[in-house]
């Protein structure tokens, strides 16, 4: 695991500010100055000792505290010593005070932590070799750092249900649970679905669901993320890969217009899971179950792996030459108005920019339409009705936002014989209303660029294999107007190439002179030529993106923290790890 790729379940601590030790910053009117482990720290009033320590780059170990949930204070792992306070205090619930002097790792604190570890592990099974959480489990990490390393417990452990189906996609192991209640608080405060509760007392206490109400909400996977141990596991990921083999790549989900920040986890050139990555402006710490599993389509649909010039596979150059020849043929015999294009709002900003240049400016296709894909309704947390991740980007680039009307116009013109040549990028036309195979057979020329062997690809005169989700880099603009980077987690299947490169090479048959060597170079051109992207670059976007310029009429940035349900969450999105 490299430095930029923290495992999703581990704390991601900020580095201590340079020169922090010894400096004595002055607090402002809303700030408090204190000393933690001999480091002067200045934090906002109301900050807890644990959060202040994290700000100073000091880890206070914790199980039940999560920055996106209310404070429960039940695990006691975060005990710290505060000068002039006789008993150790829990850092997660103790608010800083001016002049406070805190010690987070002296002998007294470490002795107590070792006791907490021993207590939590008394009834814990030795499951690590078969536990999916091994490698990112806090019990393991903290035992290594603070535990005794041996057990003094010789009696029979308390047994609880194992491999228990607690919901649609989540498996519960009662023996591994440390009763931190993070999962319960998630269901009460964030999803507000209230499926989970703590039943029984003492060492018989157990997490469970109410009769007839399994853990089955659109965000149930987040309970797995917040579980600090291996008690809740995500069914589709169980036993797929040991986590230390996974390469976690920061990216964004393309399942809807929200663009939740995620880690793509890959092993042996295969994506194995998606987990949320904290971004206070977009998704806080969460993502939906549908988005979490959206990468699976890459392995469920048949891939288009080589260019095709109907009826057989072809070399790239032959396919580009043929596609250009066919498009020129229609323009010559029927006029440029007989050409149209349908491009997807699932394409990146870079793909759309090159589409507009090559298809619009060079190939003379004056009509490009973007189909809408809507399903259900916006919810109050993250899920958007608009299932295209870059509809706003398409509008800003000038291709036009998704429009059923524009698509219908083109479909009607195909039916009437006015459109004879169609270029389709990233869409299966047969999913669109009014499109049938008979309609596609009316076309003289159908050129398709897509990542899978869709029914539209099967009817194409020339088809080019594109990269699927997780195989290409680029940027997308979410519904708030935030520009965010997508990264590749795996190598493309077969000969698949990014859409921008396919279009660039097709464009060279139409005298495209731009080099377009990398997506970053294309984005730089976008930033230089499209007002909404002014001042942006991959460097400026960083890991969490940046708002598009607000000056575009009617397209102002609608950023800020997502609406989250439950009490006490607004403004509780701290930059610390989970
Ligand atoms: S299942 Fe996990 S998150 Fe829930 S109480 Fe147990 S340890 Fe905590
Ligand atoms: S809310 Fe949308 S962007 Fe977020 S995880 Fe779900 S599908 Fe993906
Ligand atoms: S008591 Fe503070 S993190 Fe659990």
XYZ file of C-alpha atoms and ligand atoms in Angstrom:
598
model
C 0.000 0.000 0.000
C 1.608 3.282 -0.983
C 1.522 6.525 0.972
C -1.319 8.078 -0.998
C -3.460 5.032 -0.516
C -4.540 4.642 3.094
C -6.645 1.572 3.793
C -10.238 2.763 4.094
C -10.725 1.594 7.641
C -7.586 3.087 9.081
C -7.166 6.550 10.491
C -5.814 8.987 7.975
C -4.050 11.446 10.191
C -2.890 14.836 9.043
C 0.811 15.485 9.317
C 1.798 17.729 12.240
C 2.230 21.320 11.125
C 5.853 22.075 10.316
C 7.647 23.511 13.296
C 4.716 22.818 15.595
C 6.909 21.702 18.485
C 8.169 24.637 20.435
C 6.046 27.251 18.641
C 3.407 28.982 20.734
C 0.572 30.107 18.446
C -1.806 32.689 19.797
C -5.507 31.719 19.902
C -8.098 33.904 18.158
C -11.401 34.896 19.789
C -13.091 31.584 18.829
C -10.066 29.459 19.563
C -8.511 27.651 22.476
C -4.793 27.086 23.118
C -3.705 23.935 24.905
C -0.719 21.607 25.081
C -0.894 17.991 23.994
C 2.161 15.823 24.549
C 4.295 18.954 24.874
C 2.988 20.335 21.551
C 1.204 23.690 21.643
C -2.085 23.331 19.776
C -4.704 25.926 18.840
C -8.159 24.671 17.910
C -11.675 26.004 17.589
C -13.787 26.214 20.738
C -15.903 23.071 21.167
C -13.263 20.757 19.668
C -12.708 17.545 21.589
C -9.323 16.503 22.923
C -9.255 13.593 20.447
C -9.886 15.900 17.501
C -7.341 18.428 18.768
C -4.754 15.661 19.069
C -5.482 14.525 15.508
C -5.040 18.080 14.325
C -1.609 18.022 15.923
C -0.838 14.719 14.183
C -1.173 12.591 17.328
C -3.195 9.402 17.215
C -5.494 8.785 20.133
C -6.666 5.205 19.555
C -10.431 4.854 19.409
C -13.145 2.377 18.485
C -16.531 3.965 19.100
C -15.709 7.534 18.011
C -16.431 8.307 14.350
C -16.270 11.881 13.049
C -19.561 11.472 11.152
C -21.550 10.055 14.097
C -22.623 11.254 17.522
C -20.335 10.572 20.464
C -21.104 7.360 22.384
C -18.066 7.177 24.666
C -18.443 3.482 25.343
C -15.201 1.792 24.318
C -12.870 3.773 26.657
C -9.926 3.229 24.333
C -9.368 6.972 23.949
C -8.577 7.619 27.625
C -6.019 10.395 28.120
C -4.449 12.068 31.123
C -5.335 15.725 31.750
C -3.286 17.677 34.252
C -5.166 18.564 37.459
C -7.932 16.022 36.668
C -7.498 13.017 38.954
C -9.028 10.334 36.711
C -8.195 9.615 33.075
C -10.760 11.149 30.699
C -12.114 9.934 27.373
C -10.672 12.141 24.648
C -13.634 11.695 22.316
C -16.083 13.374 24.703
C -13.875 15.844 26.572
C -13.965 19.337 25.131
C -10.739 21.351 25.135
C -10.286 24.192 27.635
C -7.768 27.052 27.641
C -4.429 26.038 29.154
C -5.283 22.333 29.257
C -2.247 20.045 29.403
C -2.951 16.602 27.935
C -0.864 13.446 27.788
C -1.995 10.841 25.290
C 0.712 8.181 25.592
C 2.430 8.138 28.999
C 2.886 5.014 31.082
C -0.371 5.453 32.996
C -2.407 5.853 29.796
C -0.705 2.906 28.083
C -1.346 0.630 31.066
C -5.046 1.440 30.946
C -5.169 0.905 27.173
C -3.582 -2.520 27.590
C -6.362 -3.308 30.072
C -9.081 -2.180 27.668
C -7.537 -4.309 24.934
C -7.436 -7.339 27.203
C -11.041 -6.768 28.207
C -12.239 -6.401 24.595
C -10.375 -9.516 23.519
C -11.484 -11.776 26.367
C -14.355 -13.234 24.370
C -12.915 -12.496 20.948
C -12.217 -15.553 18.779
C -8.849 -16.111 17.112
C -10.392 -15.511 13.714
C -7.736 -13.266 12.143
C -6.544 -15.882 9.630
C -10.063 -16.182 8.205
C -11.372 -12.651 8.892
C -11.894 -10.224 6.006
C -11.030 -7.303 8.280
C -7.557 -8.666 9.065
C -5.039 -6.074 7.947
C -7.334 -3.118 8.590
C -8.769 -4.167 11.972
C -8.341 -1.826 14.880
C -8.195 -4.685 17.382
C -5.133 -5.969 15.549
C -3.483 -2.554 15.168
C -4.060 -1.476 18.729
C -3.069 -4.855 20.171
C 0.244 -4.533 18.360
C 0.774 -0.997 19.692
C -0.724 -1.172 23.171
C -1.764 -4.744 24.036
C -0.119 -7.313 26.295
C 0.341 -9.666 23.371
C -0.755 -12.687 25.400
C -4.059 -13.723 26.961
C -4.464 -14.626 30.607
C -8.015 -15.869 30.046
C -8.276 -19.652 30.423
C -12.042 -20.181 30.638
C -14.518 -20.987 27.865
C -15.312 -17.869 25.799
C -18.882 -16.668 25.380
C -20.160 -17.838 22.001
C -22.450 -15.832 19.706
C -23.921 -16.342 16.241
C -21.334 -16.401 13.472
C -21.806 -15.837 9.715
C -25.276 -14.503 10.429
C -27.165 -12.938 7.509
C -28.174 -9.647 9.107
C -29.335 -8.073 5.852
C -29.341 -8.129 2.087
C -25.616 -7.534 1.672
C -24.127 -7.653 5.161
C -22.979 -10.626 7.246
C -22.698 -10.347 11.042
C -20.305 -12.189 13.324
C -21.415 -11.752 16.928
C -18.182 -13.077 18.426
C -16.076 -10.397 16.763
C -18.337 -7.496 17.776
C -16.990 -5.102 20.444
C -20.367 -3.358 20.921
C -19.064 0.051 19.936
C -22.556 0.846 18.495
C -21.168 2.693 15.466
C -23.419 0.590 13.189
C -26.490 1.358 15.312
C -25.736 5.058 15.307
C -25.278 5.008 11.541
C -28.733 3.486 11.062
C -30.282 5.889 13.577
C -28.546 9.106 12.573
C -27.521 8.871 8.917
C -29.715 6.401 7.032
C -32.480 6.946 9.628
C -33.653 3.424 8.931
C -33.324 2.234 12.551
C -32.827 -1.459 11.804
C -30.148 -2.188 14.415
C -30.171 -2.229 18.203
C -28.213 -3.645 21.125
C -30.040 -6.523 22.825
C -29.316 -8.320 26.131
C -26.854 -7.190 28.843
C -23.272 -7.766 30.014
C -21.242 -10.334 28.101
C -24.448 -11.560 26.430
C -25.070 -8.185 24.797
C -25.450 -8.567 21.061
C -26.207 -6.394 18.027
C -29.346 -7.478 16.210
C -32.290 -6.474 14.083
C -35.953 -6.268 14.987
C -38.214 -9.153 13.899
C -39.067 -8.911 10.211
C -36.800 -5.884 9.674
C -33.409 -6.942 8.289
C -30.567 -4.488 7.693
C -31.745 -3.381 4.292
C -31.405 0.311 3.542
C -29.768 1.929 0.502
C -26.675 2.727 2.581
C -26.275 -0.564 4.497
C -22.668 -0.980 3.304
C -21.666 2.034 5.400
C -22.249 -0.049 8.537
C -19.449 -2.293 7.285
C -17.206 0.736 6.743
C -17.783 2.111 10.219
C -17.393 -1.253 11.970
C -13.860 -1.017 13.369
C -13.498 -4.816 13.551
C -14.567 -7.779 11.443
C -18.071 -8.120 12.898
C -19.842 -6.715 9.831
C -18.603 -7.763 6.427
C -19.793 -6.927 2.910
C -21.064 -10.067 1.214
C -19.782 -9.353 -2.295
C -16.261 -8.770 -0.949
C -16.063 -11.685 1.505
C -12.994 -13.830 0.856
C -12.194 -12.117 -2.448
C -8.796 -10.740 -1.425
C -6.682 -10.136 1.655
C -6.738 -6.391 2.151
C -2.951 -6.003 2.168
C -2.888 -7.108 -1.460
C -5.330 -4.384 -2.489
C -4.148 -1.211 -4.148
C -6.508 1.577 -3.129
C -6.818 4.279 -5.754
C -8.666 7.526 -4.938
C -11.418 8.170 -7.478
C -15.113 9.084 -7.678
C -18.218 6.936 -8.117
C -19.932 7.282 -11.481
C -23.237 5.783 -10.357
C -25.129 9.083 -10.214
C -24.715 12.848 -10.387
C -23.437 13.085 -6.780
C -19.936 11.782 -7.588
C -19.161 10.346 -4.158
C -15.458 10.199 -3.431
C -14.253 6.600 -3.246
C -11.299 4.272 -3.154
C -11.162 1.705 -5.931
C -9.494 -1.395 -4.537
C -7.767 -3.606 -7.080
C -5.807 -6.840 -6.921
C -4.354 -8.682 -9.898
C -5.880 -6.208 -12.329
C -9.398 -6.729 -11.025
C -11.535 -4.345 -8.989
C -12.693 -6.012 -5.801
C -14.457 -3.284 -3.897
C -15.342 0.380 -3.678
C -15.352 2.154 -0.337
C -16.180 5.773 0.494
C -13.429 8.375 0.818
C -14.143 11.367 3.039
C -15.043 14.597 1.285
C -17.014 17.074 3.394
C -18.262 18.933 0.313
C -19.702 15.923 -1.486
C -20.421 12.737 0.417
C -19.079 13.248 3.962
C -17.984 9.672 4.826
C -20.663 7.731 3.012
C -21.783 6.143 -0.249
C -24.829 4.174 -1.344
C -24.949 0.401 -1.864
C -25.766 0.702 -5.567
C -22.722 2.904 -6.126
C -20.573 0.580 -4.013
C -21.341 -2.311 -6.356
C -21.472 -0.297 -9.574
C -17.969 -1.444 -10.624
C -19.303 -5.032 -10.907
C -20.898 -4.250 -14.305
C -17.353 -4.329 -15.672
C -17.289 -8.081 -15.044
C -20.925 -8.892 -15.688
C -21.312 -7.586 -19.233
C -19.490 -9.011 -22.255
C -16.538 -6.750 -23.095
C -15.762 -5.327 -26.501
C -12.029 -5.955 -26.626
C -11.010 -5.286 -30.253
C -12.116 -2.878 -32.984
C -14.716 -4.314 -35.325
C -15.348 -3.477 -38.961
C -18.508 -5.420 -39.598
C -18.526 -8.383 -39.789
C -15.175 -9.115 -38.199
C -12.491 -7.836 -35.845
C -10.069 -5.402 -37.418
C -6.836 -3.533 -36.773
C -7.161 -0.053 -35.273
C -5.877 1.805 -38.335
C -8.214 -0.102 -40.643
C -11.148 0.699 -38.365
C -10.284 4.435 -38.192
C -9.851 4.605 -41.965
C -13.148 2.830 -42.567
C -15.062 4.976 -40.060
C -13.721 8.202 -41.611
C -14.500 6.946 -45.102
C -18.076 6.057 -44.141
C -18.726 9.408 -42.443
C -17.278 11.337 -45.387
C -19.404 9.234 -47.716
C -22.655 10.199 -45.973
C -21.672 13.870 -45.789
C -20.834 13.869 -49.495
C -23.893 12.020 -50.729
C -26.529 13.363 -48.287
C -24.985 16.523 -46.868
C -23.548 17.097 -43.362
C -27.101 17.432 -41.974
C -27.539 13.702 -42.517
C -24.976 13.036 -39.744
C -25.789 13.108 -36.043
C -24.114 12.032 -32.824
C -25.280 10.677 -29.486
C -22.765 10.983 -26.667
C -23.090 9.926 -23.074
C -22.997 12.063 -19.951
C -21.081 9.142 -18.449
C -18.052 10.286 -20.443
C -15.397 12.424 -18.795
C -14.943 16.141 -19.408
C -11.890 15.269 -21.518
C -13.860 12.746 -23.620
C -16.666 15.258 -24.160
C -14.275 18.050 -25.087
C -12.571 15.895 -27.739
C -16.024 14.646 -28.905
C -17.150 18.198 -29.480
C -13.967 19.063 -31.363
C -13.672 15.945 -33.490
C -17.292 15.043 -34.131
C -18.673 18.585 -34.081
C -15.931 20.804 -35.518
C -13.963 18.415 -37.743
C -16.371 15.706 -38.910
C -19.083 18.340 -39.364
C -21.690 16.685 -37.154
C -23.777 19.658 -36.147
C -26.204 17.799 -33.907
C -24.902 16.070 -30.778
C -27.454 14.888 -28.227
C -26.946 13.584 -24.695
C -29.554 11.081 -23.452
C -30.878 11.518 -19.900
C -30.851 8.550 -17.516
C -33.106 9.150 -14.557
C -34.386 6.666 -12.046
C -36.371 7.138 -8.835
C -36.009 10.349 -6.879
C -33.289 12.366 -5.139
C -33.063 11.278 -1.518
C -32.090 13.452 1.421
C -28.637 11.993 1.827
C -26.682 11.311 -1.375
C -28.587 9.454 -4.070
C -29.536 11.488 -7.133
C -32.296 10.715 -9.583
C -29.899 11.641 -12.427
C -27.832 8.500 -12.998
C -25.322 10.210 -15.267
C -22.212 11.400 -13.410
C -21.233 14.197 -15.779
C -24.430 15.818 -17.058
C -23.320 19.167 -15.715
C -19.900 18.716 -17.321
C -21.558 18.083 -20.706
C -23.499 21.336 -20.347
C -20.412 23.304 -19.313
C -18.312 21.878 -22.155
C -20.965 22.942 -24.640
C -22.116 19.542 -25.817
C -25.445 20.254 -24.122
C -27.108 18.764 -21.091
C -29.044 15.516 -21.248
C -32.197 16.125 -23.283
C -34.837 13.570 -24.175
C -36.194 16.061 -26.730
C -32.940 16.369 -28.682
C -32.464 12.597 -28.671
C -36.051 12.125 -29.881
C -35.461 14.615 -32.721
C -32.519 12.559 -33.923
C -34.426 9.272 -33.536
C -37.343 10.736 -35.506
C -34.964 11.926 -38.212
C -33.431 8.463 -38.462
C -36.945 7.021 -38.854
C -37.767 9.615 -41.524
C -34.519 8.932 -43.401
C -33.160 12.436 -42.812
C -30.302 11.147 -40.647
C -28.320 8.440 -42.449
C -25.137 8.335 -40.397
C -24.914 8.163 -36.589
C -21.946 8.182 -34.211
C -22.735 6.818 -30.763
C -20.321 7.169 -27.827
C -20.942 5.296 -24.592
C -24.650 4.619 -25.029
C -26.718 1.564 -25.892
C -29.302 3.118 -28.204
C -31.676 0.221 -27.733
C -32.155 1.334 -24.128
C -33.591 4.643 -25.376
C -37.316 5.133 -25.929
C -38.466 4.604 -29.519
C -35.256 2.926 -30.700
C -35.580 -0.538 -32.248
C -33.226 -2.777 -34.167
C -35.306 -2.077 -37.302
C -34.638 1.638 -36.824
C -30.886 1.103 -36.512
C -30.949 -1.058 -39.640
C -32.224 1.994 -41.572
C -28.889 3.757 -41.045
C -26.280 3.720 -43.790
C -23.545 4.244 -41.232
C -23.454 3.446 -37.525
C -20.155 4.058 -35.701
C -20.061 3.074 -32.029
C -17.495 3.607 -29.280
C -18.309 1.646 -26.143
C -16.750 -0.573 -23.496
C -19.111 -3.523 -23.804
C -20.676 -5.560 -26.587
C -24.012 -3.803 -26.355
C -26.804 -4.652 -28.790
C -25.978 -1.316 -30.489
C -22.350 -2.399 -30.927
C -23.579 -5.579 -32.599
C -25.315 -3.492 -35.268
C -22.431 -1.059 -35.814
C -20.600 -0.835 -39.122
C -17.498 0.097 -37.176
C -17.085 -0.334 -33.402
C -14.194 0.753 -31.177
C -13.470 -0.787 -27.736
C -13.348 1.854 -25.020
C -12.155 1.642 -21.416
C -14.795 0.900 -18.816
C -15.209 2.501 -15.383
C -12.016 2.124 -13.376
C -9.871 1.798 -16.496
C -9.489 5.453 -17.478
C -8.555 8.805 -16.004
C -10.385 12.059 -16.396
C -12.645 14.517 -14.639
C -16.375 14.801 -14.061
C -18.544 17.646 -12.806
C -21.087 16.605 -10.221
C -24.548 18.132 -9.867
C -23.207 20.733 -7.442
C -20.744 21.983 -10.069
C -17.718 20.378 -8.390
C -15.024 19.173 -10.764
C -13.463 15.937 -9.522
C -10.849 13.508 -10.781
C -11.531 9.944 -11.800
C -8.550 7.607 -11.688
C -7.773 4.246 -13.194
C -7.535 1.295 -10.825
C -6.933 -1.428 -13.398
C -5.497 -1.824 -16.893
C -8.025 -1.849 -19.758
C -9.417 -5.155 -20.996
C -8.060 -6.383 -24.316
C -7.203 -3.514 -26.666
C -9.640 -1.057 -25.072
C -8.521 2.579 -25.113
C -9.853 5.744 -23.446
C -12.597 7.446 -25.466
C -10.569 10.667 -25.880
C -7.722 8.719 -27.511
C -10.077 6.865 -29.885
C -11.669 10.154 -30.903
C -8.271 11.833 -31.222
C -7.075 9.128 -33.602
C -10.320 9.295 -35.551
C -9.895 13.083 -35.611
C -6.473 12.705 -37.242
C -8.343 11.301 -40.258
C -10.106 14.686 -40.292
C -6.898 16.718 -39.972
C -6.931 17.137 -36.205
C -3.648 18.798 -35.361
C -3.806 18.898 -31.544
C -1.469 16.498 -29.814
C -3.780 15.497 -26.916
C -1.146 13.314 -25.344
C -2.720 12.878 -21.914
C -6.028 13.625 -20.166
C -4.187 16.275 -18.122
C -3.157 18.065 -21.332
C -6.747 17.972 -22.593
C -7.965 19.329 -19.282
C -5.442 22.164 -19.513
C -6.922 23.054 -22.910
C -10.419 22.904 -21.412
C -9.312 25.232 -18.609
C -7.815 27.641 -21.137
C -10.815 27.702 -23.479
C -13.991 27.000 -21.467
C -14.827 29.810 -18.988
C -16.383 27.479 -16.397
C -13.079 25.622 -15.975
C -10.867 28.692 -15.815
C -8.034 28.410 -13.305
C -8.409 24.665 -12.829
C -5.832 21.939 -13.416
C -5.344 18.410 -12.113
C -3.049 19.873 -9.482
C -5.661 22.378 -8.347
C -8.342 19.667 -8.237
C -6.187 17.524 -5.933
C -7.861 14.622 -4.181
C -11.208 16.237 -3.418
C -11.935 18.402 -6.458
C -12.761 22.093 -6.794
C -15.833 24.079 -7.824
C -16.202 25.101 -11.447
C -16.107 28.875 -11.907
C -19.285 30.370 -10.502
C -19.529 33.050 -13.146
C -21.363 30.879 -15.652
C -24.942 32.082 -15.862
C -27.381 29.718 -14.204
C -24.639 27.253 -13.353
C -23.544 28.500 -9.924
C -21.777 26.079 -7.635
C -24.202 24.383 -5.303
C -21.561 22.938 -3.015
C -21.388 22.356 0.688
C -21.946 19.339 2.849
C -24.634 16.936 1.694
C -27.937 17.085 3.480
C -27.624 14.455 6.141
C -30.357 13.261 8.364
C -30.212 12.905 12.110
C -29.312 15.156 14.951
C -26.054 16.861 15.527
C -24.461 16.088 12.184
C -24.488 19.424 10.459
C -21.013 20.828 10.674
C -19.621 17.716 12.312
C -17.587 16.746 9.287
C -14.101 16.896 10.706
C -11.087 16.471 8.460
C -9.756 13.634 10.575
C -9.798 9.958 9.732
C -12.472 7.556 10.833
S -21.010 -4.777 14.663
Fe -19.158 -3.546 14.466
S -19.905 -1.429 14.410
Fe -21.562 -2.682 15.194
S -21.313 -2.591 17.410
Fe -20.242 -4.437 16.712
S -18.136 -3.759 16.441
Fe -19.378 -1.914 16.530
S -24.951 8.391 -4.250
Fe -24.471 8.305 -6.441
S -22.319 8.870 -6.576
Fe -22.746 8.332 -4.438
S -22.226 6.175 -4.237
Fe -24.400 6.299 -4.752
S -24.440 6.126 -6.958
Fe -22.360 6.640 -6.431
S -14.810 6.083 24.370
Fe -13.762 7.473 23.154
S -13.533 6.465 21.304
Fe -14.675 5.073 22.431
